[in-house]
Structures are given as C-alpha cells and as structure tokens.
Amino acid sequence: MAPDSSSIDDPLFDAGHHIFANKDLLKTGHVPEADRIVGRDEEISKLATRLNGAVHGYSPENVMVYGKTGTGKSLVSRHVCQRARNAAQDGVTIGTAYVDCAEDDTETQAVSSLAAKLNDEAETGISVPHTGLSTSKYYKLLWETLDAQYDSTIVVLDEVDLMDDDSVLMKLSRAEEAGKITGSIGIIAISNKIQYIDDLNERVKSSFQHKELFFKPYDANQLREIMYNRRDAFREGVLSEDVIPLSAAFAAQEHGDARKAIDILRHAGEVAFEEEADTVREHHVRQAQQHAEKDRFRELVSGAPTQAKAALLALTELSINASGDAFLTSQVYDQYERVCEFLDMDVLSVRRFRDILKEQAFLGVVEIEKINKGSAGGIHLQNRLIEDAQVVRETILEDARMGDWASE
Ligand SMILES: Nc1ncnc2c1ncn2[C@@H]1O[C@H](COP(=O)(O)OP(=O)(O)OP(=O)(O)O)[C@@H](O)[C@H]1O
Ligand SMILES: [Mg+2]
C-alpha cells in the first residue's frame, strides 16, 4: 500500500497529489482485486471450469478467448490463473505463466520467456539464459523445468495472433501426449481476431483441441461501474459527479472498451492537474477525449504506407496554403507529383492515387465528397482532411523519409 501522499512537504515532489491519491489503479496492466472486476462472473467461472483439472492434479483443458479490445480478456485470464494457483489442492503444484506475444513474437522468444518465467533456479538448479540458445534447447529447458516443479502448468498466450509462428501452440499442446513432460499443460490463447483459429494450419488445429470463450463489449452501465470501483485513484471529493458517466459514454460510443474508459478518466485527471484545478470536471473529460481521438488519428497517419503519406502531405499543403479546405483529386494529384519529385519518390498513376485517397477515406483520415459539375462537367471528387492539417503535416514529417519536405 502506498504511503499517504499528503505527508509530502516539499512542493517539488507533490506532483499530481492534489488530484490523484493512487494513480496506479488507472495504469494499463494493473490487475485489480476480485471485488473491482465488474460483470465478468460468468466468463471467470467458465474459464475456471476449463482449468479445474489443474487444481485437482489432472489435465486442464485448452481455451481460446476471443473479444474486442478492452473487454477484459487479459485481466480475466490473469485473474483466474492467480486464483487457480491459490486454490491448488494439497500436494498439487501449479505453475502459471503469461506471455505477451506482441513482445515475444517468435517461437524462440516465447519459449525462452516461458522457461525463464516458470523456472525457479533455487529449486531446480537449472539456469535459463536470456538469449543464445537454439529453440530446441529452450524447449528442453522448459520441459525439464516443468517436470522438476509442477504437476500442472497453465500458459497464457496473449495476443497470440501476433506470433509469427504457430509452432508454440502446437508443441505446447502436444507436450504431454508426446511424452515430453510427465505433468500436464493447459493453454489459454487470447486474440481479438475471431478468424484466428480458421486461419491456422491443420496440424496446429488438430493438436490444439480447445473450447472457446467469447467476451462481449461492456455497456455504459458496466463501464461506469468499472470506473466507480477505481475512484479511490482520486482524492476524495476531487471527481465531480458527471465525470465518470461522461467518460463511460465516450468509451461506449464505438464499442464498450474498458481500457478507453479508464484512459479517458486518467487523462481527465491529468488535464485538471495541468490546469491546477481543484476538481476534475466535465470539460476536462471532453479535452481528454479529444486528445484520445488525436492520438488514434496520429497512429493511423504515422502507420500509413509512404505513398499514402505523400498523398496526404499533398493534401495538407493545399489545405494550409490554398484557399478552401476541399480540393479536386486532379489538384491534389498535381501537388502530389511535386512532393514525389522533391522527395525522389516514384509517382503513381492517377488511378492508383485515387485508390489511396479512397483507402484513407475508409480509414477516416480524409473525407471524399462528390460534386456534380452540371450536364457537361460530369461528377468530380473533392477531398478534405478530417483533422487539422497542421497536425497531419507534423505527423507525416516525423517520418525520416518525408522529413526533407519540411525545408521545401
Ligand atoms: N470487468 C472489468 N472490471 C474492471 N476492470 C476491467 C474490466 N475489464 C477490463 N478492465 C480494465 O480495462 C483495461 C483493459 O482490459 P484488458 O486489458 O483485460 O482488455 P483486453 O480484452 O485484454 O483488451 P486487448 O484485446 O486490447 O488486449 C484494463 O486496465 C483492465 O484492468
Ligand atoms: Mg489484452
């Protein structure tokens, strides 16, 4: 438990403390205690049923967990693992390990990370080096580690669709049957791509026998409750009444994403702090929401392919320097040719250029409007940036390949 921050006398270190009491509660990755988890009783109990074997010293089942972002998949999986470990019956030892496949995205990394996490060197006398061994050597260490310590092991492979290799899934699920280990392994694989399993090759599919568990998005009431359960992140009396309902409403707009709700709430607190306000109010939430939108937008633009960036850069130049904010495709194309020439890039055909703009419209960066130029003029397309042109320009120029344009 963090000491009471009101005891800090030196104002230099008092950052945020008149707003926040325990900001950690709003951190991503923070695993809240059971009584702060909202509306997931059914998912928790279903997952526990699948893993029940482990607690009693038998083989647990494998589970594939699906659901959109921010629906509590990682949280519930970690929570159930924790409870399974604590509930293990006398004489049964359970090992649990969590792998973030966004980080450990190769087979070798995933296996070495599993071996390192599950190995207690003091008990096994095995040392698992961070790098330098072959994949098969890491598997060997993993099997030795498991045999030396656990009757049953539960492995969480989070964001499993980001692995560049499905072999881990196959080898872990076959370990018991293939006689690599004497204990058992249960796998919880998590993904937000519903077609993940269909895309796996047949060999992996047949060895990774599993049940599926689907997480629905939260509704606004649940999002509200999730935030109310963490309101002690703030000092007493600091949150004005409408802050949590408004954050919940924003987060429920696309789909009920609890991460987004908590991010907006934390950010609203930070904005209030920056403003040296005494309370967090509705307008801080609105600012936080706008900020989140901008972040999302920046991510879209900075992740765009180089040619798309050149096209967007052309549109930003027109938006900043020419009159009006919507421009005919032909106008944008002329400017795009200048950008490409200056940056020494290939110039795409008008047709492919149009496709790029269409794609950007689909992503919500550009808006395309049809205008009718009378019977002889036919239909023309006008392109407009949805966000502020300066923001788009700054984001594009962060790309080293585009940076030279700044001097133009
Ligand atoms: N039911 C809940 N009760 C309390 N907090 C929750 C609940 N669901 C999610 N959260 C919180 O919301 C955030 C996002 O949850 P989590 O990371 O589990 O989502 P996820 O489904 O794994 O999303 P992603 O697919 O993006 O990884 C976390 O900070 C988590 O603590
Ligand atoms: Mg997750």
XYZ file of C-alpha atoms and ligand atoms in Angstrom:
440
model
C 0.000 0.000 0.000
C 1.406 3.414 -0.943
C 2.015 5.764 1.969
C -0.351 8.687 2.274
C 0.973 11.271 -0.142
C -0.416 14.172 1.884
C 2.595 13.737 4.144
C 4.937 15.067 1.423
C 6.006 18.554 2.475
C 8.257 19.554 -0.388
C 6.070 21.021 -3.177
C 8.645 19.903 -5.751
C 7.568 16.291 -5.276
C 3.922 16.836 -4.766
C 3.112 16.323 -8.491
C -0.486 15.360 -9.081
C -1.218 14.631 -5.484
C -3.961 17.157 -5.012
C -5.839 15.283 -7.759
C -4.656 11.689 -7.514
C -4.439 9.536 -4.397
C -3.293 6.342 -6.104
C -2.814 6.768 -9.818
C -1.545 3.178 -10.191
C -5.138 1.993 -10.099
C -5.604 3.620 -13.511
C -2.497 2.180 -15.127
C -2.850 -0.211 -18.044
C -1.680 -3.628 -16.939
C -2.827 -3.074 -13.367
C -4.659 -6.233 -12.249
C -7.442 -5.143 -9.897
C -8.578 -7.321 -6.988
C -11.592 -9.572 -7.480
C -14.074 -7.133 -5.975
C -13.143 -4.464 -8.504
C -13.850 -6.707 -11.501
C -17.236 -5.928 -12.941
C -19.680 -8.019 -14.967
C -17.395 -10.912 -15.794
C -18.575 -13.520 -13.270
C -19.778 -15.832 -15.989
C -16.547 -15.637 -18.002
C -14.485 -16.117 -14.848
C -16.414 -19.177 -13.824
C -16.375 -20.708 -17.319
C -12.643 -20.234 -17.597
C -12.183 -21.725 -14.142
C -14.215 -24.772 -15.149
C -11.840 -25.395 -18.056
C -8.814 -25.162 -15.809
C -10.364 -27.024 -12.931
C -8.388 -30.182 -13.731
C -5.135 -28.426 -12.909
C -6.271 -27.592 -9.401
C -7.011 -31.247 -8.715
C -3.886 -32.608 -10.345
C -5.422 -33.647 -13.699
C -5.032 -32.176 -17.175
C -6.640 -28.776 -17.685
C -8.417 -28.031 -20.984
C -7.233 -25.519 -23.540
C -9.278 -22.382 -24.091
C -9.389 -19.873 -26.911
C -10.544 -16.481 -25.629
C -11.982 -14.010 -28.145
C -13.331 -10.498 -27.845
C -12.785 -6.924 -28.929
C -10.138 -4.728 -27.424
C -10.672 -3.625 -23.818
C -13.234 -6.293 -22.949
C -11.233 -7.768 -20.067
C -9.681 -10.815 -21.764
C -6.171 -10.314 -20.383
C -7.449 -9.264 -16.988
C -9.793 -12.217 -16.515
C -7.159 -14.698 -17.720
C -4.560 -13.401 -15.279
C -7.090 -13.280 -12.502
C -8.208 -16.883 -12.982
C -4.584 -18.085 -13.149
C -3.882 -16.379 -9.861
C -6.910 -17.998 -8.250
C -6.067 -21.428 -9.658
C -2.598 -21.216 -8.139
C -4.010 -20.291 -4.751
C -6.725 -22.909 -4.910
C -4.435 -25.821 -5.795
C -5.163 -28.743 -3.516
C -2.684 -30.083 -1.030
C 0.122 -31.857 -2.744
C -0.657 -30.314 -6.160
C 1.587 -27.583 -7.515
C 0.505 -25.366 -10.363
C 2.760 -23.194 -12.453
C 1.296 -20.278 -14.386
C 2.984 -18.058 -16.930
C 1.827 -15.159 -19.034
C 3.396 -14.427 -22.425
C 2.659 -11.236 -24.313
C 3.054 -12.403 -27.906
C 3.158 -8.821 -29.130
C 6.547 -8.669 -27.450
C 7.745 -12.268 -27.627
C 6.633 -12.756 -31.193
C 8.946 -15.535 -32.339
C 8.904 -19.169 -31.278
C 12.336 -18.928 -29.644
C 11.455 -15.792 -27.701
C 8.157 -17.207 -26.485
C 9.694 -20.491 -25.330
C 12.701 -18.871 -23.680
C 10.431 -16.405 -21.924
C 8.201 -19.251 -20.710
C 11.171 -21.258 -19.453
C 12.621 -18.232 -17.667
C 9.302 -17.306 -16.051
C 8.446 -20.794 -14.882
C 11.877 -21.764 -13.670
C 12.768 -21.236 -10.032
C 16.503 -21.685 -10.166
C 16.807 -22.165 -6.412
C 14.524 -25.168 -6.650
C 15.561 -26.714 -9.959
C 19.229 -25.814 -10.174
C 18.561 -25.069 -13.865
C 19.657 -21.745 -15.272
C 17.856 -20.324 -18.305
C 19.972 -17.833 -20.246
C 18.048 -14.911 -21.795
C 19.453 -15.442 -25.254
C 21.948 -17.535 -27.144
C 20.376 -20.998 -27.173
C 18.636 -22.754 -30.031
C 14.854 -23.089 -29.988
C 15.053 -26.832 -29.310
C 17.408 -26.257 -26.394
C 14.946 -23.805 -24.875
C 12.146 -26.365 -25.235
C 14.332 -28.889 -23.467
C 14.943 -26.495 -20.591
C 11.241 -25.745 -20.422
C 10.290 -29.432 -20.178
C 12.967 -30.029 -17.520
C 11.768 -27.018 -15.546
C 8.151 -28.171 -15.647
C 8.991 -31.714 -14.626
C 11.118 -30.530 -11.755
C 8.436 -28.259 -10.296
C 4.837 -28.656 -11.378
C 2.053 -31.178 -11.660
C 0.193 -28.850 -13.956
C 1.055 -25.671 -15.820
C -1.245 -23.024 -17.228
C 0.204 -20.926 -20.018
C -1.448 -17.718 -21.212
C -0.531 -16.739 -24.765
C -1.937 -13.229 -25.018
C -2.389 -11.600 -28.456
C -1.475 -14.985 -29.919
C -2.358 -13.819 -33.441
C 0.708 -11.572 -33.399
C 3.080 -14.542 -33.197
C 4.881 -15.058 -36.466
C 4.857 -18.798 -35.860
C 2.155 -21.225 -34.666
C 4.616 -23.926 -33.630
C 4.496 -22.876 -29.973
C 0.802 -23.572 -29.825
C 1.337 -26.956 -31.415
C 4.336 -28.049 -29.363
C 2.863 -26.959 -26.047
C -0.391 -28.732 -26.738
C 1.414 -31.922 -27.760
C 3.977 -31.980 -24.969
C 2.012 -34.240 -22.672
C 0.902 -36.706 -25.316
C 4.361 -36.808 -26.895
C 5.845 -37.736 -23.535
C 7.995 -34.606 -23.260
C 6.670 -33.967 -19.763
C 5.140 -36.065 -17.031
C 2.742 -33.351 -15.823
C 0.138 -31.522 -17.880
C -0.271 -28.180 -19.646
C -3.350 -26.063 -20.252
C -3.216 -23.174 -22.690
C -5.287 -20.011 -22.647
C -4.808 -18.390 -26.052
C -6.201 -14.863 -26.422
C -6.995 -12.976 -29.601
C -9.253 -10.222 -30.850
C -9.409 -11.826 -34.298
C -12.342 -14.182 -34.494
C -10.994 -15.925 -37.603
C -7.690 -16.712 -35.897
C -8.347 -20.432 -35.477
C -9.728 -20.864 -39.001
C -6.506 -19.453 -40.405
C -4.276 -21.904 -38.535
C -2.867 -24.822 -40.447
C -4.461 -28.227 -39.984
C -1.665 -29.734 -37.922
C -1.854 -26.959 -35.360
C -5.629 -27.089 -35.335
C -5.718 -30.792 -34.663
C -3.291 -30.665 -31.756
C -4.691 -27.515 -30.159
C -8.020 -29.002 -29.088
C -9.884 -26.282 -27.256
C -13.113 -24.741 -26.057
C -13.971 -21.179 -26.996
C -14.928 -18.327 -24.734
C -16.256 -15.075 -26.119
C -16.102 -11.721 -24.297
C -18.837 -9.231 -25.150
C -18.197 -5.473 -25.090
C -19.333 -3.656 -21.930
C -22.386 -1.451 -21.890
C -22.274 2.081 -20.494
C -23.514 0.926 -17.059
C -20.739 -1.619 -16.718
C -18.134 0.897 -17.854
C -19.423 3.294 -15.224
C -19.198 0.672 -12.528
C -15.656 -0.302 -13.597
C -14.625 3.314 -13.087
C -16.572 3.796 -9.843
C -14.692 0.797 -8.478
C -11.450 2.642 -9.000
C -12.485 6.095 -7.983
C -10.155 5.885 -4.985
C -7.424 6.534 -7.553
C -8.519 10.131 -6.957
C -8.517 12.111 -3.759
C -11.818 12.372 -2.029
C -14.170 14.992 -3.409
C -11.992 15.703 -6.449
C -14.190 13.977 -9.054
C -17.257 15.978 -9.949
C -20.402 13.946 -10.431
C -20.639 13.899 -14.207
C -17.029 12.873 -14.896
C -17.450 9.104 -14.732
C -20.773 8.956 -16.618
C -19.339 11.125 -19.392
C -16.156 9.048 -19.686
C -18.338 5.929 -19.866
C -20.479 7.477 -22.585
C -17.422 8.325 -24.684
C -15.936 4.849 -24.245
C -19.237 3.206 -25.140
C -19.503 5.139 -28.406
C -17.503 2.780 -30.618
C -17.758 -0.383 -28.564
C -17.631 -0.810 -24.801
C -13.892 -0.605 -24.302
C -12.873 -0.535 -20.623
C -9.308 0.474 -21.427
C -10.528 3.523 -23.274
C -12.828 4.437 -20.367
C -10.004 4.211 -17.829
C -7.596 6.067 -20.119
C -10.029 8.935 -20.562
C -10.621 9.111 -16.821
C -6.907 9.158 -16.013
C -6.233 11.682 -18.719
C -9.030 13.946 -17.499
C -7.300 13.924 -14.101
C -4.003 14.838 -15.721
C -5.562 17.706 -17.651
C -7.139 19.014 -14.433
C -3.785 18.767 -12.717
C -2.018 20.657 -15.534
C -4.621 23.381 -15.192
C -4.063 23.424 -11.452
C -7.773 22.879 -10.983
C -9.044 21.583 -7.643
C -11.600 19.269 -9.142
C -11.936 17.183 -12.291
C -14.868 18.407 -14.345
C -16.784 17.713 -17.487
C -14.632 19.921 -19.708
C -11.502 18.035 -18.619
C -13.137 14.826 -19.801
C -14.000 16.418 -23.139
C -10.421 17.538 -23.553
C -9.147 14.075 -22.649
C -11.488 12.526 -25.206
C -10.305 14.896 -27.941
C -6.763 14.050 -27.044
C -7.502 10.323 -27.306
C -9.056 10.909 -30.737
C -5.966 12.799 -31.859
C -3.720 10.004 -30.627
C -5.740 7.473 -32.556
C -5.580 9.680 -35.617
C -1.827 10.189 -35.310
C -1.386 6.437 -35.101
C -3.371 5.997 -38.301
C -1.327 8.583 -40.178
C 2.070 7.531 -38.869
C 1.322 3.909 -39.728
C 0.329 4.718 -43.327
C 2.492 3.497 -46.244
C 4.945 6.009 -47.735
C 2.884 6.655 -50.868
C -0.196 7.357 -48.759
C 1.846 9.793 -46.698
C 2.942 11.587 -49.865
C -0.702 11.837 -50.949
C -1.752 13.168 -47.540
C 1.155 15.590 -47.486
C -0.026 16.981 -50.818
C -3.497 17.469 -49.383
C -2.144 19.165 -46.243
C -0.067 21.584 -48.353
C -3.168 22.633 -50.265
C -5.231 22.895 -47.078
C -2.631 25.132 -45.445
C -1.632 27.257 -48.433
C -4.568 27.367 -50.841
C -7.994 28.794 -50.183
C -10.764 26.460 -49.052
C -10.400 23.088 -47.412
C -11.685 20.682 -50.095
C -9.747 20.007 -53.282
C -10.381 18.211 -56.543
C -8.480 14.970 -56.974
C -6.663 16.438 -60.003
C -5.438 19.373 -57.908
C -4.213 17.081 -55.167
C -2.526 14.874 -57.743
C -0.556 17.835 -59.198
C 0.673 18.686 -55.740
C 1.433 15.005 -55.057
C 3.650 14.929 -58.169
C 5.619 17.869 -56.784
C 6.017 16.122 -53.423
C 7.248 12.924 -55.086
C 9.670 14.776 -57.292
C 11.114 16.675 -54.364
C 11.456 13.558 -52.224
C 12.737 11.475 -55.112
C 9.854 9.013 -54.941
C 8.032 7.075 -57.665
C 4.910 8.796 -58.944
C 1.886 6.514 -59.062
C -0.750 6.640 -61.798
C -3.843 8.791 -61.206
C -5.842 5.623 -60.838
C -3.716 4.210 -58.042
C -3.584 7.638 -56.485
C -7.385 7.665 -56.328
C -7.343 4.277 -54.647
C -5.003 5.631 -51.997
C -7.339 8.504 -51.240
C -10.266 6.099 -51.096
C -8.402 3.926 -48.621
C -7.631 6.991 -46.476
C -11.304 7.933 -46.620
C -12.206 4.443 -45.481
C -9.819 4.818 -42.538
C -11.359 8.144 -41.620
C -8.390 10.393 -42.384
C -9.880 12.007 -45.480
C -13.433 12.803 -46.436
C -14.417 12.485 -50.105
C -17.392 14.345 -51.468
C -18.956 14.005 -54.913
C -19.775 17.238 -56.672
C -21.821 17.488 -59.805
C -20.482 19.981 -62.307
C -23.604 20.154 -64.462
C -24.527 18.088 -67.502
C -21.261 18.623 -69.379
C -18.889 18.681 -66.414
C -19.692 15.233 -65.022
C -19.012 14.134 -61.483
C -15.899 15.225 -59.653
C -14.475 14.216 -56.324
C -13.385 16.641 -53.669
C -11.024 15.632 -50.877
C -10.872 17.133 -47.444
C -8.768 16.325 -44.391
C -10.864 15.373 -41.393
C -8.362 16.538 -38.794
C -6.406 19.749 -38.548
C -3.942 19.984 -41.493
C -1.082 21.100 -39.249
C -1.487 18.006 -37.092
C -1.409 15.781 -40.174
C 1.608 17.601 -41.571
C 3.574 17.356 -38.309
C 2.802 13.651 -38.020
C 3.909 12.911 -41.582
C 7.119 14.905 -41.260
C 8.109 12.766 -38.266
C 8.808 10.051 -40.847
C 12.512 10.244 -41.777
C 11.696 9.585 -45.434
C 9.350 12.558 -45.584
C 11.256 14.946 -43.327
C 13.094 16.730 -46.174
C 9.817 18.246 -47.293
C 9.911 20.498 -44.239
C 12.666 22.512 -45.923
C 10.635 22.951 -49.109
N -14.615 -6.260 -15.915
C -13.665 -5.378 -15.602
N -13.636 -4.837 -14.360
C -12.671 -3.956 -14.042
N -11.721 -3.531 -14.876
C -11.713 -4.024 -16.125
C -12.680 -4.968 -16.546
N -12.439 -5.296 -17.821
C -11.366 -4.601 -18.201
N -10.916 -3.819 -17.194
C -9.759 -2.932 -17.253
O -9.727 -2.376 -18.560
C -8.432 -2.433 -19.134
C -8.431 -3.303 -20.375
O -8.727 -4.652 -20.047
P -7.923 -5.865 -20.695
O -6.502 -5.480 -20.848
O -8.197 -7.087 -19.924
O -8.621 -5.926 -22.119
P -8.368 -6.947 -23.320
O -9.674 -7.575 -23.629
O -7.234 -7.843 -22.988
O -8.008 -5.956 -24.500
P -6.961 -6.154 -25.727
O -7.627 -7.056 -26.718
O -6.799 -4.774 -26.267
O -5.704 -6.727 -25.157
C -7.522 -2.933 -18.037
O -6.963 -1.828 -17.375
C -8.456 -3.703 -17.121
O -7.976 -3.690 -15.795
Mg -5.300 -7.927 -23.712
